[in-house]
PDB file of C-alpha atoms and ligand atoms in Angstrom:
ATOM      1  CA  UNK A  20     -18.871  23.444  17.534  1.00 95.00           C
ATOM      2  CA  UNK A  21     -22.124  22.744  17.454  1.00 98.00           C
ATOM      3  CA  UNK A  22     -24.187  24.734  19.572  1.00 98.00           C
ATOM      4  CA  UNK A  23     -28.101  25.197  20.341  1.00 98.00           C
ATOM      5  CA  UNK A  24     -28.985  28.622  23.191  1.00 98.00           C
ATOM      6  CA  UNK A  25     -31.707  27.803  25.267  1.00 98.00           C
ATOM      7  CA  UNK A  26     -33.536  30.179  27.148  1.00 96.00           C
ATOM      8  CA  UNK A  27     -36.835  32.405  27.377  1.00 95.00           C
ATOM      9  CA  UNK A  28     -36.915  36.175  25.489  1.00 92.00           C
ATOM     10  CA  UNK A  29     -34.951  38.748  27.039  1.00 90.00           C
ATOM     11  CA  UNK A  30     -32.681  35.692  28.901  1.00 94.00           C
ATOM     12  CA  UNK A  31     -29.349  36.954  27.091  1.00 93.00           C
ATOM     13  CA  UNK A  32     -29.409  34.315  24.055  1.00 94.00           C
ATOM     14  CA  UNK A  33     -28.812  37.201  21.494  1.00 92.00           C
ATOM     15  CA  UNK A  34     -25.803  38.905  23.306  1.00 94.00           C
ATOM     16  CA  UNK A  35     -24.034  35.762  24.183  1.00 97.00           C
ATOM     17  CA  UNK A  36     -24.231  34.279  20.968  1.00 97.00           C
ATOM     18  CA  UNK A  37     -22.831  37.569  19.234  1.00 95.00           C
ATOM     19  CA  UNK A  38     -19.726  37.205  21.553  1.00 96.00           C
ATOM     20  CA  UNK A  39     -19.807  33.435  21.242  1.00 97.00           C
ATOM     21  CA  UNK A  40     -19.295  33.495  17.361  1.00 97.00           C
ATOM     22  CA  UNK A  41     -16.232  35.616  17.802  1.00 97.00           C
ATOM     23  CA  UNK A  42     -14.932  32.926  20.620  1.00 96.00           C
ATOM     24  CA  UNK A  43     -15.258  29.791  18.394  1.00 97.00           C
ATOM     25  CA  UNK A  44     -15.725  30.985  15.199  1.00 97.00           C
ATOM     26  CA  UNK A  45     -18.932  29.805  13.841  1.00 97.00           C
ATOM     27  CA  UNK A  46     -22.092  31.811  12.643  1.00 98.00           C
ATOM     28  CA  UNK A  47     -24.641  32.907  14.823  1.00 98.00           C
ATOM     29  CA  UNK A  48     -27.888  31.321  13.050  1.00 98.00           C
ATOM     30  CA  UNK A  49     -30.843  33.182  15.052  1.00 97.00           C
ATOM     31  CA  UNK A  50     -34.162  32.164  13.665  1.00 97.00           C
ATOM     32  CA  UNK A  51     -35.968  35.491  14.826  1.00 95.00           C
ATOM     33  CA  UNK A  52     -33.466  37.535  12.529  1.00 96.00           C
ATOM     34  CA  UNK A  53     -34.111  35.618   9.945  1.00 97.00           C
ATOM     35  CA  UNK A  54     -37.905  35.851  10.260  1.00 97.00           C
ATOM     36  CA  UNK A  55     -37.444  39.179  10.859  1.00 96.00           C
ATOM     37  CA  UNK A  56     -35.029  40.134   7.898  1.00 97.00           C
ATOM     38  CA  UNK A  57     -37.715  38.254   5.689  1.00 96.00           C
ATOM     39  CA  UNK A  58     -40.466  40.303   7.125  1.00 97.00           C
ATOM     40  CA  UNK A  59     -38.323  43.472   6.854  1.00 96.00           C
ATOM     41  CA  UNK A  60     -37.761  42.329   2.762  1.00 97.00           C
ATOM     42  CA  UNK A  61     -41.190  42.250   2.139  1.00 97.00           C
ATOM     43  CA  UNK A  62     -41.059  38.720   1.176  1.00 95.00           C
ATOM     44  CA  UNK A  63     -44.078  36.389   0.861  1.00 93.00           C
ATOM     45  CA  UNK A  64     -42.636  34.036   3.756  1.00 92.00           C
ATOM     46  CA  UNK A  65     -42.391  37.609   5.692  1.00 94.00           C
ATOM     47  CA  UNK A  66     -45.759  38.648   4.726  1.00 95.00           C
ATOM     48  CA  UNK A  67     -47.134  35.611   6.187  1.00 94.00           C
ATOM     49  CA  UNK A  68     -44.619  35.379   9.348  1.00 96.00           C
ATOM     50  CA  UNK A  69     -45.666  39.710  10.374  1.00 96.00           C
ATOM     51  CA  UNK A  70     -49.097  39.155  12.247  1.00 95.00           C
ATOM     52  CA  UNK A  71     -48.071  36.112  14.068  1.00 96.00           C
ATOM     53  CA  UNK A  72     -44.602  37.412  15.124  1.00 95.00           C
ATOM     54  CA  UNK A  73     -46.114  40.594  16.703  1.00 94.00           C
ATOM     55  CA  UNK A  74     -48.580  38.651  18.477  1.00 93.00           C
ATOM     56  CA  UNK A  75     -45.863  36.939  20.044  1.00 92.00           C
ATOM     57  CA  UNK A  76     -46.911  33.287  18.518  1.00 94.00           C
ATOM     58  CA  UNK A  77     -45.103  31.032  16.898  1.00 96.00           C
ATOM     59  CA  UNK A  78     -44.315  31.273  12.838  1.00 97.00           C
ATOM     60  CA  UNK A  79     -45.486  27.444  11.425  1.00 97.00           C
ATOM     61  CA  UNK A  80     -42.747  24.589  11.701  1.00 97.00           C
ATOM     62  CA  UNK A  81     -42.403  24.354   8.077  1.00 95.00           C
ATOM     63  CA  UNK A  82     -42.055  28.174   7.251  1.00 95.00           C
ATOM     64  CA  UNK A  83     -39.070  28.177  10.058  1.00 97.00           C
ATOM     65  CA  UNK A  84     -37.903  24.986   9.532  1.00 97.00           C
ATOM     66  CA  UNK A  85     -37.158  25.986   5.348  1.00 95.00           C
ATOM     67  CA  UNK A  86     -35.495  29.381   6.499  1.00 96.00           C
ATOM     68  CA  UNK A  87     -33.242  27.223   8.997  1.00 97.00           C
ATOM     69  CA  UNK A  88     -32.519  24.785   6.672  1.00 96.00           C
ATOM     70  CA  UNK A  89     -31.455  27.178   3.782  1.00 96.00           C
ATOM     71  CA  UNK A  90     -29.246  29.125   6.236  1.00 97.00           C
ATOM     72  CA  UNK A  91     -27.464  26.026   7.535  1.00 97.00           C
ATOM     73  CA  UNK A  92     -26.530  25.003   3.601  1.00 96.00           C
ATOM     74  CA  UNK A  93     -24.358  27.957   3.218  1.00 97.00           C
ATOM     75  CA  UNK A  94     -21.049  27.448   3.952  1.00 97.00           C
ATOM     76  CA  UNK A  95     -19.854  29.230   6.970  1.00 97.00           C
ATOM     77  CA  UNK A  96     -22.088  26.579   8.289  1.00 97.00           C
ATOM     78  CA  UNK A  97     -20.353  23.758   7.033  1.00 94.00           C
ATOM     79  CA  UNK A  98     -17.789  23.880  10.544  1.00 94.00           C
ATOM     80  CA  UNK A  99     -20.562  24.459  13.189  1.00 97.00           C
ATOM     81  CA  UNK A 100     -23.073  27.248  13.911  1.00 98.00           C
ATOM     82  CA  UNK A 101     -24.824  28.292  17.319  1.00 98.00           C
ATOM     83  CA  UNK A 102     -28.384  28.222  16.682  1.00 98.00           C
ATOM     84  CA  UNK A 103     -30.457  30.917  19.225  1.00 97.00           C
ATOM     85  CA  UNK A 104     -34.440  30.806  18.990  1.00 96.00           C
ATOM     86  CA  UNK A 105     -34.656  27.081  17.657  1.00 98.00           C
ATOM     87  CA  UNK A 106     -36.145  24.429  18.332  1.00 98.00           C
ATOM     88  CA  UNK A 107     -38.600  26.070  19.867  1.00 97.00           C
ATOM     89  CA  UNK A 108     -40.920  22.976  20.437  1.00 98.00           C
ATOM     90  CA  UNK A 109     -40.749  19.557  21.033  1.00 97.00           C
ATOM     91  CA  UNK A 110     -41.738  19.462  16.994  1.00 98.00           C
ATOM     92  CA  UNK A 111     -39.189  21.280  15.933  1.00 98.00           C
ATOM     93  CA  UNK A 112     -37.037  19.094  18.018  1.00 98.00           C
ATOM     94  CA  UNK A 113     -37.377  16.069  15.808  1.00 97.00           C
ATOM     95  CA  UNK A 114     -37.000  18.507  12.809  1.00 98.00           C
ATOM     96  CA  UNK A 115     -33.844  19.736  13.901  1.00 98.00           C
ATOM     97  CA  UNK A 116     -32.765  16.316  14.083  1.00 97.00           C
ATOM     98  CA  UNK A 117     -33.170  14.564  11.127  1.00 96.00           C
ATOM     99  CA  UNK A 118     -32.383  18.044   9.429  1.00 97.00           C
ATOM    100  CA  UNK A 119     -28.769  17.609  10.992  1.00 97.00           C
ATOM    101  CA  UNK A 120     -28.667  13.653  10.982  1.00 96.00           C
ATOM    102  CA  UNK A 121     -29.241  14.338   6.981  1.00 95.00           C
ATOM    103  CA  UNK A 122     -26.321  17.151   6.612  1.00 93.00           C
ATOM    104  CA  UNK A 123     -23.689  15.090   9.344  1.00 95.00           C
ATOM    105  CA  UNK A 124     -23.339  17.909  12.020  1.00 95.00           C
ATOM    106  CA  UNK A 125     -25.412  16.620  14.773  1.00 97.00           C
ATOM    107  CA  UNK A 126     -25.802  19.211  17.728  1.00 97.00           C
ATOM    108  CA  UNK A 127     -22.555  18.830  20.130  1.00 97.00           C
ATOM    109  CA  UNK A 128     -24.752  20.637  23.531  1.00 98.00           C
ATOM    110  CA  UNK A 129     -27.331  22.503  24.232  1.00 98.00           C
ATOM    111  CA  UNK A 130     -26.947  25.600  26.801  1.00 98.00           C
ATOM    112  CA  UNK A 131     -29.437  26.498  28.724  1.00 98.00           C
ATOM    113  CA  UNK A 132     -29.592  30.532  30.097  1.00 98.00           C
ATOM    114  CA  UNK A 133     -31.823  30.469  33.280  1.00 97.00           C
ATOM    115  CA  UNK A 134     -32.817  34.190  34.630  1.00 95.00           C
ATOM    116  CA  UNK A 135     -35.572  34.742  37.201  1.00 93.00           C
ATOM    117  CA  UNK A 136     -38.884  36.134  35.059  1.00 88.00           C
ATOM    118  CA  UNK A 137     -38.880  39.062  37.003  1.00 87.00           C
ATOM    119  CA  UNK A 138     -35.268  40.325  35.763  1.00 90.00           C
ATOM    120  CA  UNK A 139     -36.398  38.952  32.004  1.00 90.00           C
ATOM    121  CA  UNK A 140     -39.400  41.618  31.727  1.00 85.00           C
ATOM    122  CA  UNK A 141     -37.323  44.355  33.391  1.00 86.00           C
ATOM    123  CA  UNK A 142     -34.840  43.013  30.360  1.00 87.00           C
ATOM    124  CA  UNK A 143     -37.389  43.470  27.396  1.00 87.00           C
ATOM    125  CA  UNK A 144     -38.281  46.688  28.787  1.00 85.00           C
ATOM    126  CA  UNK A 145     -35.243  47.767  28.173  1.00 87.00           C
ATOM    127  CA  UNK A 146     -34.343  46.426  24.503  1.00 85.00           C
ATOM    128  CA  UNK A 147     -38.146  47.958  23.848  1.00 84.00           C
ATOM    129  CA  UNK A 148     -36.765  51.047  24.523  1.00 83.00           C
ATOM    130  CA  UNK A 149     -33.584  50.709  22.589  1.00 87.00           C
ATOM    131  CA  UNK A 150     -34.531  48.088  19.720  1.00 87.00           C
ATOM    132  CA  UNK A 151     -37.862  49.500  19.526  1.00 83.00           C
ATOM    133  CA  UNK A 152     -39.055  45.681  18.487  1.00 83.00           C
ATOM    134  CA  UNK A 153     -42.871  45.298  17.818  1.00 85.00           C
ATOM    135  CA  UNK A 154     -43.455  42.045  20.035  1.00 89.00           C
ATOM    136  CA  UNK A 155     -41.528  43.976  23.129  1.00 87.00           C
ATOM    137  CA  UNK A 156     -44.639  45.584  24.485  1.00 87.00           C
ATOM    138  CA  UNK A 157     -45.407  45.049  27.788  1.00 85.00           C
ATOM    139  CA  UNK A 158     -48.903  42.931  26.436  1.00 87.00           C
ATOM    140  CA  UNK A 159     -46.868  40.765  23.479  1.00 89.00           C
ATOM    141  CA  UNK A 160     -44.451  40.151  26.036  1.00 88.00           C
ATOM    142  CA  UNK A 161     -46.389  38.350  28.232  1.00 88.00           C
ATOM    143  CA  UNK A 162     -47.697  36.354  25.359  1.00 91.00           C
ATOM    144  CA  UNK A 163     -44.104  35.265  24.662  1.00 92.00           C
ATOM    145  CA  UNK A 164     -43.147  34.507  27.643  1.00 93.00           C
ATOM    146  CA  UNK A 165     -46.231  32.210  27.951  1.00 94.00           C
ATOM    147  CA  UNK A 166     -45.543  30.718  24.656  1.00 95.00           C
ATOM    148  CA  UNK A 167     -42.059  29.753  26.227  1.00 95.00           C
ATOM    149  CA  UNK A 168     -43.081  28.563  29.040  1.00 95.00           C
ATOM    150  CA  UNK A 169     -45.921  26.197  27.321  1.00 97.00           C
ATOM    151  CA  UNK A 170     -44.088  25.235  24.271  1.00 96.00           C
ATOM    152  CA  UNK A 171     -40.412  25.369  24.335  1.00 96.00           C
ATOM    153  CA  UNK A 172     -39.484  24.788  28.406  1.00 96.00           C
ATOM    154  CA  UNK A 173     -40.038  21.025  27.365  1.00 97.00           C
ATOM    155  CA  UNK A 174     -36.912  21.283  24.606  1.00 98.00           C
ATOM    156  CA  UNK A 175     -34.409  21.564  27.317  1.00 98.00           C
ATOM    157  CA  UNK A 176     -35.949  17.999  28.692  1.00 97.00           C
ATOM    158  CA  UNK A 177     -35.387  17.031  25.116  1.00 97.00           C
ATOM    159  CA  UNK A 178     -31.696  17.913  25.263  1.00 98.00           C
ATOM    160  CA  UNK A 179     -31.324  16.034  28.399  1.00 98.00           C
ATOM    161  CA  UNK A 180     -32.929  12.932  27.758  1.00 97.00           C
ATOM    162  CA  UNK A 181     -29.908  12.938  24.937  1.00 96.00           C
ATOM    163  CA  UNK A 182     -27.355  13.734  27.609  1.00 97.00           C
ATOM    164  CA  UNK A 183     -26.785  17.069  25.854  1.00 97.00           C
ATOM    165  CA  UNK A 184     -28.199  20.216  27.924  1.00 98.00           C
ATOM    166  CA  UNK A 185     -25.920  22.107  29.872  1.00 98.00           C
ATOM    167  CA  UNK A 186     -27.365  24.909  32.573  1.00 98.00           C
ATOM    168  CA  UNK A 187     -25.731  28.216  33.031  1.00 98.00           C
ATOM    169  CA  UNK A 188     -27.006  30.995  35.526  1.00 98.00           C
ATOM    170  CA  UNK A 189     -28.037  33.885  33.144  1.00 97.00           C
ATOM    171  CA  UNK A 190     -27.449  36.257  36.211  1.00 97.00           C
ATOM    172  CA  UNK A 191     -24.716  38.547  36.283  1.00 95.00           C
ATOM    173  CA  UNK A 192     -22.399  40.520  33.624  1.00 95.00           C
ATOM    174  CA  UNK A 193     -22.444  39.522  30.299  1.00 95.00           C
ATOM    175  CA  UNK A 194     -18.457  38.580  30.866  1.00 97.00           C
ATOM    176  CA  UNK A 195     -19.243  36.795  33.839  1.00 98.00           C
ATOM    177  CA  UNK A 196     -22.099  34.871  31.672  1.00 98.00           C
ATOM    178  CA  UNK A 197     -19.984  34.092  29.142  1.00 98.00           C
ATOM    179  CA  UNK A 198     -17.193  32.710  31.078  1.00 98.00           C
ATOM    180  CA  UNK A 199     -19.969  30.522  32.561  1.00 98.00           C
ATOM    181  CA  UNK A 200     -21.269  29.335  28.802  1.00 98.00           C
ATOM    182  CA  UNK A 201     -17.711  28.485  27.868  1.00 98.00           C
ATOM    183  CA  UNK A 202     -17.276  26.585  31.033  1.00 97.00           C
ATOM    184  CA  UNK A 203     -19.864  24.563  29.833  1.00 97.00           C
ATOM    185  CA  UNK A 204     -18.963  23.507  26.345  1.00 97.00           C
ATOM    186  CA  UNK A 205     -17.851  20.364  25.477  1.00 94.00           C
ATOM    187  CA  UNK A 206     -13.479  20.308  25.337  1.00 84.00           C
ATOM    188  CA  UNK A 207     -12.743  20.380  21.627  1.00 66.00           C
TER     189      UNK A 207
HETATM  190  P1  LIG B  10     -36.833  35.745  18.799  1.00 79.87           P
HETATM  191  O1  LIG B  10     -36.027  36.816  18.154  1.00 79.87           O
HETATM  192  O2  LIG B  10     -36.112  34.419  18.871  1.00 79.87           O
HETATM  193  O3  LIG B  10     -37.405  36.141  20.135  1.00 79.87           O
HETATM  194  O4  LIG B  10     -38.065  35.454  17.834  1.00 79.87           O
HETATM  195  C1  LIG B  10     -39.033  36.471  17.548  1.00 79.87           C
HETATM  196  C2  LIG B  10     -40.301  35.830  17.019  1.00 79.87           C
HETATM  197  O5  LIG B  10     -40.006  35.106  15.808  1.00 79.87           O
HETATM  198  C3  LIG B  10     -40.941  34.790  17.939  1.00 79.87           C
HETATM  199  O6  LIG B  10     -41.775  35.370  18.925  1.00 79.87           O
HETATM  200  C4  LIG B  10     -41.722  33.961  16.938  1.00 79.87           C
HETATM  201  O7  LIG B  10     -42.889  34.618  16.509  1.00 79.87           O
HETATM  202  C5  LIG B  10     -40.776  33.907  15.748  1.00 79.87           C
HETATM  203  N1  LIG B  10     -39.852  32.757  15.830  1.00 79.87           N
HETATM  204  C6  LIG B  10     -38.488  32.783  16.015  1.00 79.87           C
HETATM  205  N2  LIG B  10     -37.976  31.545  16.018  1.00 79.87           N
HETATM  206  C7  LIG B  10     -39.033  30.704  15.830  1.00 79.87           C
HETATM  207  C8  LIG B  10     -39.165  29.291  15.751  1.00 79.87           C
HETATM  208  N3  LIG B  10     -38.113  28.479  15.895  1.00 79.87           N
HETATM  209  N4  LIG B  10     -40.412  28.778  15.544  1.00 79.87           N
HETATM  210  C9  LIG B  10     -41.474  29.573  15.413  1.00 79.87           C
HETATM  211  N5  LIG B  10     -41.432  30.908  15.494  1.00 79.87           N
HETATM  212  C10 LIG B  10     -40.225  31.482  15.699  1.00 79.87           C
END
């Protein structure tokens, strides 16, 4: 399976998809952990990806789109791979296909996770408190969620026009969620 999460920060992406990779057995390929495992590491592609991250922008297309495609050549990718935090433009759209048209493992759907933006700040409150992420304050927050809204709420329209976005209420108990996400999948 072939799987993109959709869905604004704090809207459940990250928790689903670590009980989705368990359900179908594929790796969850989350292009935030990768930035930030890079930026943990010290590494020039981290050095340049820190500022921009905790201003809650986005890293450059190229920078993401080399992590993503490195990740996806190892092989617990080679039988599918649920991909949370890309594409996260219309750009990256078009990356992510040819990047998949070139490797044969085209995306199978895309779920969407819709919560109310109310319950998604009241969310990232939270995970600030427990996570203790850098681009969870209250300020950054609102910059991501503005990013979202301008730049990647037109993916899911990208998705459809290809007949492949499915939309799940993110409301409710993570079980209850996920039942809902694997109601939506494609039968194998
Ligand atoms: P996330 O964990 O998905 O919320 O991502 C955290 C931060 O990493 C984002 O606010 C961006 O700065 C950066 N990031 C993650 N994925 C991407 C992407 N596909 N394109 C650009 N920046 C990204």
């Amino acid at each position: 399976m072939r799987l993109v999460l959709l869905g604004a920060p704090g809207s459940g992406k990250g928790t689903q998809a670590t009980s989705l990779k368990t359900a179908l057995g594929v790796p969850h390929v989350s292009t935030g952990d990768l930035l930030r495992a890079a930026v943990k590491a010290g590494t020039p592609l981290g050095l340049k990806a820190k500022a921009v991250m905790e201003a809650g922008q986005l890293v450059s297309d190229d920078i993401v789109l080399g992590m993503l495609e490195e990740r996806l050549a190892q092989p617990d990718a080679n039988t599918g791979f649920i991909l949370d935090g890309y594409p996260r433009n219309v750009a990256q759209c078009a990356a992510l296909e040819s990047l998949l048209a070139r490797i044969g493992q085209p995306i199978d759907i895309a779920v969407k996770l819709e919560v109310p933006n109310e319950l998604i700040v009241e969310r990232i409150a939270g995970r600030a408190a427990a996570e203790g992420r850098k681009d969870d304050t209250p300020e950054v927050v609102r910059d991501r969620l503005r990013v979202y809204a301008e730049q990647t709420e037109p993916v899911a329209g990208y998705f459809a026009s290809k007949g492949k976005l499915a939309t799940v209420d993110g409301v409710g108990e993570l079980s209850v969620v996920f039942d809902r996400i694997l109601a939506a999948l494609p039968k194998a």
